[in-house]
PDB file of C-alpha atoms in Angstrom:
ATOM      1  CA  MET Z   1      12.988  14.380 -28.145  1.00  0.00           C
ATOM      2  CA  SER Z   2      11.673  16.858 -25.588  1.00  0.00           C
ATOM      3  CA  GLY Z   3      10.408  20.253 -26.613  1.00  0.00           C
ATOM      4  CA  THR Z   4       7.503  22.639 -26.342  1.00  0.00           C
ATOM      5  CA  ALA Z   5       4.470  22.973 -28.566  1.00  0.00           C
ATOM      6  CA  VAL Z   6       3.860  26.605 -29.494  1.00  0.00           C
ATOM      7  CA  LEU Z   7       0.473  28.003 -30.472  1.00  0.00           C
ATOM      8  CA  GLU Z   8      -0.794  31.578 -30.254  1.00  0.00           C
ATOM      9  CA  LEU Z   9      -4.472  32.257 -29.526  1.00  0.00           C
ATOM     10  CA  GLU Z  10      -6.318  35.552 -29.200  1.00  0.00           C
ATOM     11  CA  ALA Z  11      -7.086  36.863 -25.722  1.00  0.00           C
ATOM     12  CA  HIS Z  12     -10.850  36.339 -25.930  1.00  0.00           C
ATOM     13  CA  VAL Z  13     -10.342  32.686 -26.921  1.00  0.00           C
ATOM     14  CA  LEU Z  14      -8.072  32.150 -23.919  1.00  0.00           C
ATOM     15  CA  ILE Z  15     -10.698  33.705 -21.644  1.00  0.00           C
ATOM     16  CA  VAL Z  16     -13.343  31.324 -22.998  1.00  0.00           C
ATOM     17  CA  LEU Z  17     -11.025  28.344 -22.453  1.00  0.00           C
ATOM     18  CA  ALA Z  18     -10.385  29.468 -18.872  1.00  0.00           C
ATOM     19  CA  LEU Z  19     -14.143  29.681 -18.214  1.00  0.00           C
ATOM     20  CA  VAL Z  20     -14.677  26.243 -19.733  1.00  0.00           C
ATOM     21  CA  ALA Z  21     -11.943  24.943 -17.419  1.00  0.00           C
ATOM     22  CA  VAL Z  22     -13.835  26.322 -14.395  1.00  0.00           C
ATOM     23  CA  GLY Z  23     -16.896  24.256 -15.289  1.00  0.00           C
ATOM     24  CA  ALA Z  24     -14.773  21.207 -16.126  1.00  0.00           C
ATOM     25  CA  GLY Z  25     -12.892  21.419 -12.835  1.00  0.00           C
ATOM     26  CA  PHE Z  26     -16.139  21.584 -10.888  1.00  0.00           C
ATOM     27  CA  LEU Z  27     -17.697  18.621 -12.715  1.00  0.00           C
ATOM     28  CA  ASP Z  28     -14.515  16.575 -12.639  1.00  0.00           C
ATOM     29  CA  THR Z  29     -14.218  16.930  -8.875  1.00  0.00           C
ATOM     30  CA  LEU Z  30     -17.737  15.672  -8.252  1.00  0.00           C
ATOM     31  CA  ALA Z  31     -18.249  13.072 -10.961  1.00  0.00           C
ATOM     32  CA  GLY Z  32     -15.451  13.005 -13.544  1.00  0.00           C
ATOM     33  CA  GLY Z  33     -15.913  13.684 -17.247  1.00  0.00           C
ATOM     34  CA  GLY Z  34     -14.579  17.234 -17.357  1.00  0.00           C
ATOM     35  CA  GLY Z  35     -12.742  16.345 -20.542  1.00  0.00           C
ATOM     36  CA  LEU Z  36     -16.124  16.325 -22.278  1.00  0.00           C
ATOM     37  CA  LEU Z  37     -15.934  20.110 -22.018  1.00  0.00           C
ATOM     38  CA  THR Z  38     -12.237  20.894 -22.306  1.00  0.00           C
ATOM     39  CA  VAL Z  39     -11.097  18.644 -25.163  1.00  0.00           C
ATOM     40  CA  PRO Z  40     -13.804  19.835 -27.624  1.00  0.00           C
ATOM     41  CA  ALA Z  41     -13.153  23.426 -26.536  1.00  0.00           C
ATOM     42  CA  LEU Z  42      -9.440  23.071 -27.275  1.00  0.00           C
ATOM     43  CA  LEU Z  43     -10.153  21.508 -30.662  1.00  0.00           C
ATOM     44  CA  LEU Z  44     -12.646  24.250 -31.547  1.00  0.00           C
ATOM     45  CA  ALA Z  45     -10.015  26.821 -30.592  1.00  0.00           C
ATOM     46  CA  GLY Z  46      -7.771  25.363 -33.288  1.00  0.00           C
ATOM     47  CA  VAL Z  47      -5.408  23.273 -31.147  1.00  0.00           C
ATOM     48  CA  PRO Z  48      -4.260  20.129 -33.036  1.00  0.00           C
ATOM     49  CA  PRO Z  49      -5.637  16.847 -31.590  1.00  0.00           C
ATOM     50  CA  VAL Z  50      -2.460  15.495 -29.971  1.00  0.00           C
ATOM     51  CA  GLN Z  51      -1.576  18.880 -28.488  1.00  0.00           C
ATOM     52  CA  ALA Z  52      -5.183  19.234 -27.306  1.00  0.00           C
ATOM     53  CA  LEU Z  53      -5.007  15.907 -25.449  1.00  0.00           C
ATOM     54  CA  ALA Z  54      -1.614  16.790 -23.945  1.00  0.00           C
ATOM     55  CA  THR Z  55      -2.691  20.265 -22.858  1.00  0.00           C
ATOM     56  CA  ASN Z  56      -5.898  18.821 -21.461  1.00  0.00           C
ATOM     57  CA  LYS Z  57      -3.830  16.460 -19.285  1.00  0.00           C
ATOM     58  CA  LEU Z  58      -1.848  19.431 -17.988  1.00  0.00           C
ATOM     59  CA  GLN Z  59      -4.857  21.452 -16.936  1.00  0.00           C
ATOM     60  CA  SER Z  60      -6.800  18.428 -15.641  1.00  0.00           C
ATOM     61  CA  SER Z  61      -3.794  17.435 -13.527  1.00  0.00           C
ATOM     62  CA  ALA Z  62      -3.912  20.870 -11.928  1.00  0.00           C
ATOM     63  CA  GLY Z  63      -7.616  20.365 -11.259  1.00  0.00           C
ATOM     64  CA  THR Z  64      -7.188  16.969  -9.633  1.00  0.00           C
ATOM     65  CA  LEU Z  65      -4.282  18.322  -7.551  1.00  0.00           C
ATOM     66  CA  THR Z  66      -6.409  21.225  -6.327  1.00  0.00           C
ATOM     67  CA  ALA Z  67      -9.326  18.912  -5.575  1.00  0.00           C
ATOM     68  CA  THR Z  68      -7.097  16.441  -3.732  1.00  0.00           C
ATOM     69  CA  VAL Z  69      -5.518  19.155  -1.570  1.00  0.00           C
ATOM     70  CA  GLY Z  70      -8.928  20.728  -0.936  1.00  0.00           C
ATOM     71  CA  MET Z  71     -10.479  17.457   0.179  1.00  0.00           C
ATOM     72  CA  ALA Z  72      -7.505  16.715   2.412  1.00  0.00           C
ATOM     73  CA  ARG Z  73      -7.943  20.100   4.100  1.00  0.00           C
ATOM     74  CA  LEU Z  74     -11.630  19.349   4.601  1.00  0.00           C
ATOM     75  CA  GLY Z  75     -10.718  16.102   6.340  1.00  0.00           C
ATOM     76  CA  LEU Z  76     -12.002  13.823   3.567  1.00  0.00           C
ATOM     77  CA  LEU Z  77      -8.570  12.333   2.807  1.00  0.00           C
ATOM     78  CA  ARG Z  78      -5.815  10.897   4.963  1.00  0.00           C
ATOM     79  CA  PHE Z  79      -2.354  10.377   3.507  1.00  0.00           C
ATOM     80  CA  GLN Z  80      -1.898   6.988   5.151  1.00  0.00           C
ATOM     81  CA  ASP Z  81      -5.074   5.704   3.445  1.00  0.00           C
ATOM     82  CA  ILE Z  82      -4.133   6.729  -0.097  1.00  0.00           C
ATOM     83  CA  ARG Z  83      -0.323   6.442  -0.193  1.00  0.00           C
ATOM     84  CA  THR Z  84      -0.068   2.887  -1.534  1.00  0.00           C
ATOM     85  CA  PRO Z  85      -2.965   2.987  -4.043  1.00  0.00           C
ATOM     86  CA  PHE Z  86      -1.756   6.425  -5.201  1.00  0.00           C
ATOM     87  CA  LEU Z  87       1.580   4.880  -6.179  1.00  0.00           C
ATOM     88  CA  ALA Z  88      -0.208   1.889  -7.728  1.00  0.00           C
ATOM     89  CA  SER Z  89      -2.306   4.209  -9.900  1.00  0.00           C
ATOM     90  CA  LEU Z  90       0.825   6.118 -10.918  1.00  0.00           C
ATOM     91  CA  VAL Z  91       2.619   2.935 -11.993  1.00  0.00           C
ATOM     92  CA  GLY Z  92      -0.456   1.605 -13.814  1.00  0.00           C
ATOM     93  CA  SER Z  93      -0.939   4.829 -15.770  1.00  0.00           C
ATOM     94  CA  ALA Z  94       2.729   5.030 -16.707  1.00  0.00           C
ATOM     95  CA  ALA Z  95       2.507   1.490 -18.060  1.00  0.00           C
ATOM     96  CA  GLY Z  96      -0.647   2.375 -19.991  1.00  0.00           C
ATOM     97  CA  ALA Z  97       0.879   5.511 -21.498  1.00  0.00           C
ATOM     98  CA  THR Z  98       3.810   3.381 -22.649  1.00  0.00           C
ATOM     99  CA  LEU Z  99       1.690   0.544 -24.040  1.00  0.00           C
ATOM    100  CA  VAL Z 100      -0.631   2.858 -25.975  1.00  0.00           C
ATOM    101  CA  GLN Z 101       2.322   3.812 -28.167  1.00  0.00           C
ATOM    102  CA  VAL Z 102       2.802   0.229 -29.366  1.00  0.00           C
ATOM    103  CA  LEU Z 103      -0.641  -1.409 -29.067  1.00  0.00           C
ATOM    104  CA  ASP Z 104      -3.901  -0.970 -30.949  1.00  0.00           C
ATOM    105  CA  VAL Z 105      -6.453   0.082 -28.318  1.00  0.00           C
ATOM    106  CA  ARG Z 106      -9.378   0.750 -30.662  1.00  0.00           C
ATOM    107  CA  SER Z 107     -11.259  -2.176 -29.117  1.00  0.00           C
ATOM    108  CA  LEU Z 108     -11.797   0.036 -26.078  1.00  0.00           C
ATOM    109  CA  ASP Z 109     -14.161   2.105 -28.221  1.00  0.00           C
ATOM    110  CA  HIS Z 110     -16.670  -0.746 -27.872  1.00  0.00           C
ATOM    111  CA  ILE Z 111     -15.994  -1.630 -24.237  1.00  0.00           C
ATOM    112  CA  VAL Z 112     -15.965   1.795 -22.575  1.00  0.00           C
ATOM    113  CA  PRO Z 113     -19.560   2.823 -23.471  1.00  0.00           C
ATOM    114  CA  VAL Z 114     -20.870  -0.446 -22.009  1.00  0.00           C
ATOM    115  CA  VAL Z 115     -18.954   0.122 -18.772  1.00  0.00           C
ATOM    116  CA  LEU Z 116     -20.124   3.743 -18.520  1.00  0.00           C
ATOM    117  CA  VAL Z 117     -23.752   2.711 -18.972  1.00  0.00           C
ATOM    118  CA  GLY Z 118     -23.184   0.055 -16.328  1.00  0.00           C
ATOM    119  CA  ILE Z 119     -21.980   2.724 -13.877  1.00  0.00           C
ATOM    120  CA  ALA Z 120     -25.067   4.847 -14.519  1.00  0.00           C
ATOM    121  CA  VAL Z 121     -27.412   1.871 -14.180  1.00  0.00           C
ATOM    122  CA  TYR Z 122     -25.724   0.800 -10.925  1.00  0.00           C
ATOM    123  CA  PHE Z 123     -26.271   4.153  -9.225  1.00  0.00           C
ATOM    124  CA  VAL Z 124     -29.846   4.385 -10.552  1.00  0.00           C
ATOM    125  CA  LEU Z 125     -30.919   0.862  -9.552  1.00  0.00           C
ATOM    126  CA  VAL Z 126     -29.046   0.921  -6.243  1.00  0.00           C
ATOM    127  CA  PRO Z 127     -30.000   4.395  -4.961  1.00  0.00           C
ATOM    128  CA  SER Z 128     -28.634   3.680  -1.491  1.00  0.00           C
ATOM    129  CA  ALA Z 129     -25.168   2.762  -2.774  1.00  0.00           C
ATOM    130  CA  GLY Z 130     -22.588   4.829  -0.944  1.00  0.00           C
ATOM    131  CA  ASP Z 131     -25.017   6.258   1.604  1.00  0.00           C
ATOM    132  CA  VAL Z 132     -23.189   4.436   4.385  1.00  0.00           C
ATOM    133  CA  GLU Z 133     -20.056   2.322   4.618  1.00  0.00           C
ATOM    134  CA  CYS Z 134     -20.636  -1.407   4.248  1.00  0.00           C
ATOM    135  CA  GLN Z 135     -18.715  -4.673   4.183  1.00  0.00           C
ATOM    136  CA  PRO Z 136     -15.975  -4.747   1.485  1.00  0.00           C
ATOM    137  CA  ARG Z 137     -16.518  -7.248  -1.332  1.00  0.00           C
ATOM    138  CA  ILE Z 138     -12.805  -7.683  -2.055  1.00  0.00           C
ATOM    139  CA  GLY Z 139      -9.692  -7.508   0.111  1.00  0.00           C
ATOM    140  CA  ARG Z 140      -7.566  -4.402   0.511  1.00  0.00           C
ATOM    141  CA  GLY Z 141      -4.587  -5.990  -1.249  1.00  0.00           C
ATOM    142  CA  VAL Z 142      -6.588  -7.018  -4.313  1.00  0.00           C
ATOM    143  CA  TYR Z 143      -8.076  -3.534  -4.516  1.00  0.00           C
ATOM    144  CA  ARG Z 144      -4.790  -1.673  -4.083  1.00  0.00           C
ATOM    145  CA  PHE Z 145      -2.580  -3.860  -6.250  1.00  0.00           C
ATOM    146  CA  GLY Z 146      -5.155  -5.116  -8.759  1.00  0.00           C
ATOM    147  CA  VAL Z 147      -8.132  -2.813  -9.259  1.00  0.00           C
ATOM    148  CA  VAL Z 148      -6.455   0.580  -8.755  1.00  0.00           C
ATOM    149  CA  PRO Z 149      -3.472   0.017 -11.091  1.00  0.00           C
ATOM    150  CA  ALA Z 150      -5.830  -1.534 -13.677  1.00  0.00           C
ATOM    151  CA  ILE Z 151      -7.898   1.664 -13.738  1.00  0.00           C
ATOM    152  CA  GLY Z 152      -4.662   3.668 -13.846  1.00  0.00           C
ATOM    153  CA  LEU Z 153      -3.553   1.550 -16.814  1.00  0.00           C
ATOM    154  CA  TYR Z 154      -6.812   2.410 -18.571  1.00  0.00           C
ATOM    155  CA  ASP Z 155      -6.291   6.126 -17.889  1.00  0.00           C
ATOM    156  CA  GLY Z 156      -2.800   6.024 -19.343  1.00  0.00           C
ATOM    157  CA  MET Z 157      -4.064   4.245 -22.465  1.00  0.00           C
ATOM    158  CA  PHE Z 158      -7.410   5.933 -22.988  1.00  0.00           C
ATOM    159  CA  GLY Z 159      -8.708   8.114 -20.145  1.00  0.00           C
ATOM    160  CA  PRO Z 160     -12.391   9.141 -20.248  1.00  0.00           C
ATOM    161  CA  GLY Z 161     -14.475   8.101 -17.252  1.00  0.00           C
ATOM    162  CA  THR Z 162     -11.496   7.318 -15.006  1.00  0.00           C
ATOM    163  CA  GLY Z 163     -12.840   9.310 -12.070  1.00  0.00           C
ATOM    164  CA  SER Z 164     -16.188   7.528 -12.267  1.00  0.00           C
ATOM    165  CA  PHE Z 165     -14.432   4.142 -12.426  1.00  0.00           C
ATOM    166  CA  PHE Z 166     -12.450   4.917  -9.261  1.00  0.00           C
ATOM    167  CA  SER Z 167     -15.589   6.108  -7.444  1.00  0.00           C
ATOM    168  CA  LEU Z 168     -17.587   3.039  -8.432  1.00  0.00           C
ATOM    169  CA  ALA Z 169     -14.742   0.734  -7.386  1.00  0.00           C
ATOM    170  CA  GLY Z 170     -14.573   2.389  -3.980  1.00  0.00           C
ATOM    171  CA  VAL Z 171     -18.313   2.075  -3.388  1.00  0.00           C
ATOM    172  CA  GLY Z 172     -19.033  -1.235  -5.090  1.00  0.00           C
ATOM    173  CA  LEU Z 173     -15.892  -3.175  -4.193  1.00  0.00           C
ATOM    174  CA  ARG Z 174     -14.634  -1.633  -0.961  1.00  0.00           C
ATOM    175  CA  GLY Z 175     -17.972  -0.570   0.548  1.00  0.00           C
ATOM    176  CA  GLN Z 176     -16.898   3.054   0.978  1.00  0.00           C
ATOM    177  CA  HIS Z 177     -19.225   5.978   1.537  1.00  0.00           C
ATOM    178  CA  LEU Z 178     -19.681   7.785  -1.789  1.00  0.00           C
ATOM    179  CA  VAL Z 179     -18.120  10.997  -0.474  1.00  0.00           C
ATOM    180  CA  GLN Z 180     -15.043   9.085   0.703  1.00  0.00           C
ATOM    181  CA  ALA Z 181     -14.865   7.127  -2.562  1.00  0.00           C
ATOM    182  CA  THR Z 182     -15.053  10.391  -4.535  1.00  0.00           C
ATOM    183  CA  ALA Z 183     -12.280  11.948  -2.444  1.00  0.00           C
ATOM    184  CA  HIS Z 184     -10.053   8.900  -2.948  1.00  0.00           C
ATOM    185  CA  ALA Z 185     -10.890   8.901  -6.664  1.00  0.00           C
ATOM    186  CA  LYS Z 186      -9.474  12.419  -7.009  1.00  0.00           C
ATOM    187  CA  ALA Z 187      -6.160  11.370  -5.438  1.00  0.00           C
ATOM    188  CA  PHE Z 188      -5.862   8.259  -7.597  1.00  0.00           C
ATOM    189  CA  ASN Z 189      -6.857  10.224 -10.707  1.00  0.00           C
ATOM    190  CA  LEU Z 190      -4.192  12.791  -9.850  1.00  0.00           C
ATOM    191  CA  ALA Z 191      -1.586  10.018  -9.900  1.00  0.00           C
ATOM    192  CA  SER Z 192      -2.772   8.620 -13.230  1.00  0.00           C
ATOM    193  CA  ASN Z 193      -2.944  12.108 -14.768  1.00  0.00           C
ATOM    194  CA  MET Z 194       0.601  12.909 -13.633  1.00  0.00           C
ATOM    195  CA  ALA Z 195       2.018   9.775 -15.230  1.00  0.00           C
ATOM    196  CA  ALA Z 196       0.304  10.376 -18.583  1.00  0.00           C
ATOM    197  CA  LEU Z 197       1.249  14.063 -18.484  1.00  0.00           C
ATOM    198  CA  GLY Z 198       4.890  13.124 -18.033  1.00  0.00           C
ATOM    199  CA  VAL Z 199       4.817  11.163 -21.289  1.00  0.00           C
ATOM    200  CA  PHE Z 200       3.319  14.142 -23.147  1.00  0.00           C
ATOM    201  CA  ILE Z 201       5.878  16.547 -21.663  1.00  0.00           C
ATOM    202  CA  VAL Z 202       8.781  14.347 -22.756  1.00  0.00           C
ATOM    203  CA  GLY Z 203       7.257  14.268 -26.236  1.00  0.00           C
ATOM    204  CA  GLY Z 204       6.973  18.075 -26.324  1.00  0.00           C
ATOM    205  CA  LYS Z 205       3.229  17.986 -26.999  1.00  0.00           C
ATOM    206  CA  VAL Z 206       1.989  20.354 -24.258  1.00  0.00           C
ATOM    207  CA  VAL Z 207       1.007  23.915 -25.246  1.00  0.00           C
ATOM    208  CA  TRP Z 208       2.123  25.573 -22.025  1.00  0.00           C
ATOM    209  CA  SER Z 209       0.707  29.046 -22.675  1.00  0.00           C
ATOM    210  CA  ILE Z 210      -2.821  27.690 -23.149  1.00  0.00           C
ATOM    211  CA  GLY Z 211      -2.428  25.182 -20.340  1.00  0.00           C
ATOM    212  CA  ALA Z 212      -1.370  27.913 -17.897  1.00  0.00           C
ATOM    213  CA  VAL Z 213      -4.546  29.897 -18.538  1.00  0.00           C
ATOM    214  CA  MET Z 214      -6.751  26.823 -18.189  1.00  0.00           C
ATOM    215  CA  ILE Z 215      -4.960  25.802 -14.981  1.00  0.00           C
ATOM    216  CA  LEU Z 216      -6.312  28.952 -13.325  1.00  0.00           C
ATOM    217  CA  GLY Z 217      -9.852  27.992 -14.334  1.00  0.00           C
ATOM    218  CA  GLN Z 218      -9.388  24.385 -13.240  1.00  0.00           C
ATOM    219  CA  ALA Z 219      -8.088  25.465  -9.831  1.00  0.00           C
ATOM    220  CA  CYS Z 220     -11.144  27.665  -9.262  1.00  0.00           C
ATOM    221  CA  GLY Z 221     -13.582  24.982 -10.437  1.00  0.00           C
ATOM    222  CA  ALA Z 222     -11.922  22.199  -8.447  1.00  0.00           C
ATOM    223  CA  SER Z 223     -11.930  24.333  -5.279  1.00  0.00           C
ATOM    224  CA  LEU Z 224     -15.655  24.957  -5.670  1.00  0.00           C
ATOM    225  CA  GLY Z 225     -16.171  21.259  -6.396  1.00  0.00           C
ATOM    226  CA  SER Z 226     -14.336  20.226  -3.232  1.00  0.00           C
ATOM    227  CA  MET Z 227     -16.586  22.430  -1.129  1.00  0.00           C
ATOM    228  CA  ALA Z 228     -19.645  21.080  -2.938  1.00  0.00           C
ATOM    229  CA  VAL Z 229     -18.589  17.491  -2.163  1.00  0.00           C
ATOM    230  CA  ALA Z 230     -18.263  18.320   1.526  1.00  0.00           C
ATOM    231  CA  ARG Z 231     -21.583  20.183   1.691  1.00  0.00           C
ATOM    232  CA  GLY Z 232     -23.749  18.412  -0.872  1.00  0.00           C
ATOM    233  CA  GLY Z 233     -22.400  14.902  -0.385  1.00  0.00           C
ATOM    234  CA  VAL Z 234     -24.202  11.927  -1.895  1.00  0.00           C
ATOM    235  CA  ARG Z 235     -27.243  14.002  -2.853  1.00  0.00           C
ATOM    236  CA  LEU Z 236     -25.152  15.952  -5.354  1.00  0.00           C
ATOM    237  CA  ILE Z 237     -22.543  13.385  -6.432  1.00  0.00           C
ATOM    238  CA  ARG Z 238     -24.796  10.459  -7.436  1.00  0.00           C
ATOM    239  CA  PRO Z 239     -26.941  12.259 -10.058  1.00  0.00           C
ATOM    240  CA  LEU Z 240     -23.865  13.911 -11.532  1.00  0.00           C
ATOM    241  CA  ILE Z 241     -22.077  10.560 -11.901  1.00  0.00           C
ATOM    242  CA  VAL Z 242     -25.140   9.182 -13.705  1.00  0.00           C
ATOM    243  CA  LEU Z 243     -25.404  12.280 -15.918  1.00  0.00           C
ATOM    244  CA  MET Z 244     -21.714  12.364 -16.831  1.00  0.00           C
ATOM    245  CA  SER Z 245     -21.567   8.606 -17.485  1.00  0.00           C
ATOM    246  CA  LEU Z 246     -24.490   8.839 -19.899  1.00  0.00           C
ATOM    247  CA  SER Z 247     -23.044  11.986 -21.495  1.00  0.00           C
ATOM    248  CA  MET Z 248     -19.718  10.271 -22.111  1.00  0.00           C
ATOM    249  CA  THR Z 249     -21.547   7.278 -23.581  1.00  0.00           C
ATOM    250  CA  ALA Z 250     -23.495   9.552 -25.938  1.00  0.00           C
ATOM    251  CA  ARG Z 251     -20.241  11.197 -26.985  1.00  0.00           C
ATOM    252  CA  TYR Z 252     -18.669   7.823 -27.787  1.00  0.00           C
ATOM    253  CA  LEU Z 253     -21.666   6.710 -29.825  1.00  0.00           C
ATOM    254  CA  TRP Z 254     -21.656   9.997 -31.721  1.00  0.00           C
ATOM    255  CA  ASP Z 255     -17.947   9.646 -32.523  1.00  0.00           C
ATOM    256  CA  CYS Z 256     -18.538   6.076 -33.721  1.00  0.00           C
ATOM    257  CA  CYS Z 257     -21.357   7.213 -36.018  1.00  0.00           C
ATOM    258  CA  ILE Z 258     -19.133   9.904 -37.501  1.00  0.00           C
ATOM    259  CA  ARG Z 259     -16.362   7.396 -38.204  1.00  0.00           C
ATOM    260  CA  VAL Z 260     -18.819   4.942 -39.801  1.00  0.00           C
ATOM    261  CA  PHE Z 261     -20.777   7.338 -41.997  1.00  0.00           C
ATOM    262  CA  TRP Z 262     -18.136   9.952 -42.743  1.00  0.00           C
TER     263      TRP Z 262
END
């Protein structure tokens, strides 16, 4: 069943995709939503939809890995803090990637935009959220073995907005500082990306030649994003989360209109 998707693109198209990946890696590290740039770019380049999603997982996994390592080096992550939820996210995403092959998940088309708007509204109406650590609203066990794998499950089944969901959960449910929540979100998103990517690799859907070029762009963008998180902190992260949440919502609504009227 395994194999490799093959697709040849001209050099200038690959260069454009690499540049798009730089921007996506930067945005994804700070707020999530980099797929808003990379998936349409892959489709416009002529990559078939399934291969585009698979290749996007490959390059986004490289971005989240780079961001996670970068934040660890900057002292924003400690292995002992993320080990258990990292594994929980991995298991949740693997389950989601398996379930999506046998379940109809189109109902998520109606739920996700509402949740994304909710994230944006939360950070707008509670401008001090994440400025300082505060008392957790749920226990560590519930968060690690309930919330984190549930978000991982969503990423394996659907995907968009996962980074924002992890960040909001860290701030809103565990009382984390927004910078810390963002750093943890990258590690958990890395786990969920890896699980979904594994399913695509087994299915032979990844276009490795294109993915390799975009990985270079993602690594550069994610490295810059990690430094921006450390230096810009809450001042930079909050407005980007709001912007990307609303952008993803607009994208969903646009896709729904196309399906209805065309």
